[in-house]
XYZ file of C-alpha atoms in Angstrom:
239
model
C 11.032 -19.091 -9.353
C 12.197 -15.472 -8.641
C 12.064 -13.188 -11.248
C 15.205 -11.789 -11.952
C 17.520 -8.969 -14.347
C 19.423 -10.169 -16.761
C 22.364 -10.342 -14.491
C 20.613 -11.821 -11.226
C 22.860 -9.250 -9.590
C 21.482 -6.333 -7.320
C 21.943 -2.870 -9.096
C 25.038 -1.335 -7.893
C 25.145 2.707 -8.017
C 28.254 3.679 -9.781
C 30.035 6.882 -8.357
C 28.485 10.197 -9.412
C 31.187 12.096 -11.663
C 33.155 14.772 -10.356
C 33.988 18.449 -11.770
C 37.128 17.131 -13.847
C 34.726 14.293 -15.780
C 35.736 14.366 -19.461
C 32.792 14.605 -21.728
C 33.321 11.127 -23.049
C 33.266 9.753 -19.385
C 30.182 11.814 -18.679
C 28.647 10.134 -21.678
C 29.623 6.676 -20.216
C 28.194 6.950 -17.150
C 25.330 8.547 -18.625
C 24.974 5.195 -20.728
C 25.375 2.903 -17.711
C 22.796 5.198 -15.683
C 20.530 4.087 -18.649
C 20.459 0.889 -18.243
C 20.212 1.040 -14.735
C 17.277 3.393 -14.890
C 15.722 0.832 -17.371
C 16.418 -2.186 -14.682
C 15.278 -0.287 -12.163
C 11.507 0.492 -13.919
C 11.191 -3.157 -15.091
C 11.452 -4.231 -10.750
C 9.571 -1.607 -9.888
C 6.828 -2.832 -12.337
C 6.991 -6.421 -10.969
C 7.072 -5.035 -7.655
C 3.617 -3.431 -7.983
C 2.608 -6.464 -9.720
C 3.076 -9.051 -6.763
C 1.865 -6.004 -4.837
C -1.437 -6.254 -6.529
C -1.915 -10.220 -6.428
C -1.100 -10.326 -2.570
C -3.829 -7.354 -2.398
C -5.964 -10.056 -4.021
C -5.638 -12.827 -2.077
C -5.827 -11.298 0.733
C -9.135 -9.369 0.388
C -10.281 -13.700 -1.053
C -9.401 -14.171 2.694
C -11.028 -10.995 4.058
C -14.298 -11.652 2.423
C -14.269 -15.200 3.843
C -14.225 -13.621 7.246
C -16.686 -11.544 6.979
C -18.819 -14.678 5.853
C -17.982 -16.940 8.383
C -18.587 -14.276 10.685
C -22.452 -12.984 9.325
C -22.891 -17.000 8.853
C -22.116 -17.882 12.425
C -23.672 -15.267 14.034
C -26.700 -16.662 12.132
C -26.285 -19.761 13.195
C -25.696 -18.741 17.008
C -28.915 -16.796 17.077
C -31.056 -19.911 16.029
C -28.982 -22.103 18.918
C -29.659 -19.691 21.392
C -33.292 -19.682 20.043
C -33.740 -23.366 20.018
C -31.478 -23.081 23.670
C -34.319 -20.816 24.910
C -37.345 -23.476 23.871
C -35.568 -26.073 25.908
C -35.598 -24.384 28.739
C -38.535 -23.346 28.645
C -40.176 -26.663 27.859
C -38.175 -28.125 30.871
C -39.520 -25.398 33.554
C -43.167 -26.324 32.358
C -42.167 -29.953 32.493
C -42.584 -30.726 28.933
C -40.619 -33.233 27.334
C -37.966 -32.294 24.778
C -38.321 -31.745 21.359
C -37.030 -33.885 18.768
C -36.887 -32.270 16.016
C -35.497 -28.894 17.865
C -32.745 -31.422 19.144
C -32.023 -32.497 15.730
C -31.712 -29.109 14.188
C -29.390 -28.047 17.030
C -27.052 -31.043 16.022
C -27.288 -30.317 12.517
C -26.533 -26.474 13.457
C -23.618 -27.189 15.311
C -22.222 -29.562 12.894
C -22.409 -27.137 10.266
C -20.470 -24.593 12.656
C -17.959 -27.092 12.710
C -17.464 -27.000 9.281
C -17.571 -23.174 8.749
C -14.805 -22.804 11.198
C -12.655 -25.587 9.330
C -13.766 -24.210 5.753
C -12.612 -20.817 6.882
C -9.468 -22.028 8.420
C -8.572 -24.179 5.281
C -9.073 -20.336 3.256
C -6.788 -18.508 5.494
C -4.212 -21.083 5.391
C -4.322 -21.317 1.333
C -4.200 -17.388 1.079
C -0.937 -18.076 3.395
C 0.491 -20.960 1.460
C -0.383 -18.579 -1.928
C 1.549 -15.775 -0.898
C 4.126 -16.850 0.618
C 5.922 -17.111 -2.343
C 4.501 -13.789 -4.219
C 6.023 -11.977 -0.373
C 9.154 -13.629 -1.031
C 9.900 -12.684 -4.704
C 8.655 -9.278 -3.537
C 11.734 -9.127 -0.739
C 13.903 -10.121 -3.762
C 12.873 -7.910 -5.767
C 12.914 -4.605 -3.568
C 16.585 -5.978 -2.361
C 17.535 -5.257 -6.076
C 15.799 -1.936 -6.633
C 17.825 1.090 -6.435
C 15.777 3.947 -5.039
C 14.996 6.716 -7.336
C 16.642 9.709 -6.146
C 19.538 8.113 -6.312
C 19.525 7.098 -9.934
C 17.891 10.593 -10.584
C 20.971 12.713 -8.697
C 23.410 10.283 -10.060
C 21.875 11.094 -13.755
C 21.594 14.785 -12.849
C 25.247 14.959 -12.025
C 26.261 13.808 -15.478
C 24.224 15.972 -17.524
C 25.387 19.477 -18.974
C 25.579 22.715 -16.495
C 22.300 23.924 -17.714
C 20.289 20.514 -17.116
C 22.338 19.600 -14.063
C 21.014 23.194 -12.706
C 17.163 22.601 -13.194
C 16.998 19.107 -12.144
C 18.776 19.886 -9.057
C 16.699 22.855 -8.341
C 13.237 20.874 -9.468
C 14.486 18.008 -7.155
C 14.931 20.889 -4.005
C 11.470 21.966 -4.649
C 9.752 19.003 -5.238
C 11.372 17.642 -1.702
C 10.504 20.845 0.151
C 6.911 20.391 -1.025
C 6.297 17.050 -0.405
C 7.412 17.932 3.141
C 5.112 20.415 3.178
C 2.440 18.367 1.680
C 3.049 15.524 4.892
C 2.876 18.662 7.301
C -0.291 19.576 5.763
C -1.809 16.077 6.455
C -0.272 15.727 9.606
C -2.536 19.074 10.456
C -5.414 18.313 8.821
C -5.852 14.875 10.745
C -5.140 16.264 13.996
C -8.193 18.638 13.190
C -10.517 16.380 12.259
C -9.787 14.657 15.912
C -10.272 17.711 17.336
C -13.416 18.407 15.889
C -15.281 14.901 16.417
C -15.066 15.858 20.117
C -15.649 19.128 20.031
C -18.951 21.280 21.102
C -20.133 25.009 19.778
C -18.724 27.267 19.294
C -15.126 25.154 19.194
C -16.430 23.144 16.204
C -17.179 25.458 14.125
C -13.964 27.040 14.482
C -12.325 24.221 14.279
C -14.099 23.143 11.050
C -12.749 26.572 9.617
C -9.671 25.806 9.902
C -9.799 22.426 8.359
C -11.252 24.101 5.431
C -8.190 26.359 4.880
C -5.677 23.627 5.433
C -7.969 21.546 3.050
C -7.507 24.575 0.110
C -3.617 25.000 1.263
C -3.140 20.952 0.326
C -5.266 21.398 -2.965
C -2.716 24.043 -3.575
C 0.242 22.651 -2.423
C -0.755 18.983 -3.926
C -1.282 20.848 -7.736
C 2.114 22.801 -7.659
C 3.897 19.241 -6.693
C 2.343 17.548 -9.407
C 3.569 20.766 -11.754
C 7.177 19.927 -10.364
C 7.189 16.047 -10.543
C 5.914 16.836 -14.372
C 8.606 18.990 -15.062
C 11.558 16.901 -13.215
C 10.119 14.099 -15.237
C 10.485 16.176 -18.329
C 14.337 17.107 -17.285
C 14.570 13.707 -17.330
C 13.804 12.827 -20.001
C 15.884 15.348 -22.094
C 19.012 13.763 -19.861
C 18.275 10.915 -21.034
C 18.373 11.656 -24.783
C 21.407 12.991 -24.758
């Protein structure tokens, strides 16, 4: 069963008020915003939660890879082991050995059923979240993204407020830009510099040191914004 707001109805931006806005409307949409902003936190929260349990299962069917695979590679070693002996007892005309026949069988039946246990695990992860992805679609079909709520609040809050969010919002966008270049560059580098051979490297390691300081730098003053946006915020929506 999908989890749903009160209304089962997907949040619905109401128009951002213009220059002629009386205070009482202001104050109205203001209100509404609230609630919306309120909806809006309680799907992102269930959001990240059927994030999180999809995260699970699926590292339940990672690990079971990874020990089907380091239990059949076991397994193939012996066979090819016990395939080697047989050979070699048939090129010096010995007869075969029973009990390295039965072990093989046993081997290979047990391969069997590591490939079906493992198969029966993926396909139970599947089933599992299926349902979690689904509520999850629902979900982000009813979320309203942030900056819109945020400009739409901004634009009903008094001159003064209205000016710093707006401002703190221009900032905290231009950094975050800034913040992607910065990645963008320091990636790029650290390609460059797995191939590269003296005296390149070393210059090239350099660099990626500044650009490393630059997005310590850059990273701390867009916290400092977010934290102060968030702040605005939350003096908007006491009023």
């Amino acid at each position: 069963m999908f989890w749903t707001t009160p209304t089962d109805e997907k949040i619905v931006i109401p128009p951002s008020c213009n220059h002629t806005s009386t205070d009482a409307e202001r104050a109205a949409e203001r209100k509404r915003l609230k609630r919306l902003i309120a909806a809006n936190g309680l799907l992102r929260r269930r959001k990240a939660d059927l994030t999180t349990a999809i995260d699970g299962f699926e590292r339940e069917s990672e690990a079971a890879v990874a020990r089907h695979k380091t239990e059949t590679t076991t397994i193939r070693d012996r066979l090819a082991e016990i395939e080697e002996a047989v050979v070699d007892a048939m090129a010096d005309g010995r007869p075969a050995n029973a009990k390295l026949e039965a072990e093989r069988e046993k081997l290979l039946a047990k391969l069997g059923d590591l490939t079906s246990t493992l198969e029966r695990t993926v396909e139970d992860v599947k089933s599992r979240t299926k349902p979690l992805r689904e509520e999850r679609a629902a979900v982000q079909a009813k979320m309203a993204t942030p900056e819109v709520l945020d400009n739409q609040l901004i634009a009903t809050a008094p001159p003064e407020l209205q000016q710093k969010g707006t401002a703190l919002n221009r900032v905290g966008t231009t950094l975050d830009t800034y913040c992607k270049s910065i990645d963008s560059k320091r990636k790029e580098l650290k390609e460059s510099i797995a191939s590269a051979v003296e005296p390149g490297r070393t210059l090239l390691a350099w660099r990626l040191g500044n650009w490393d300081q630059e997005a310590d730098l850059v990273g701390k003053m867009l916290v400092d914004v977010r934290l102060a946006a968030a702040e605005n915020r939350r003096e908007m929506l006491t009023l």
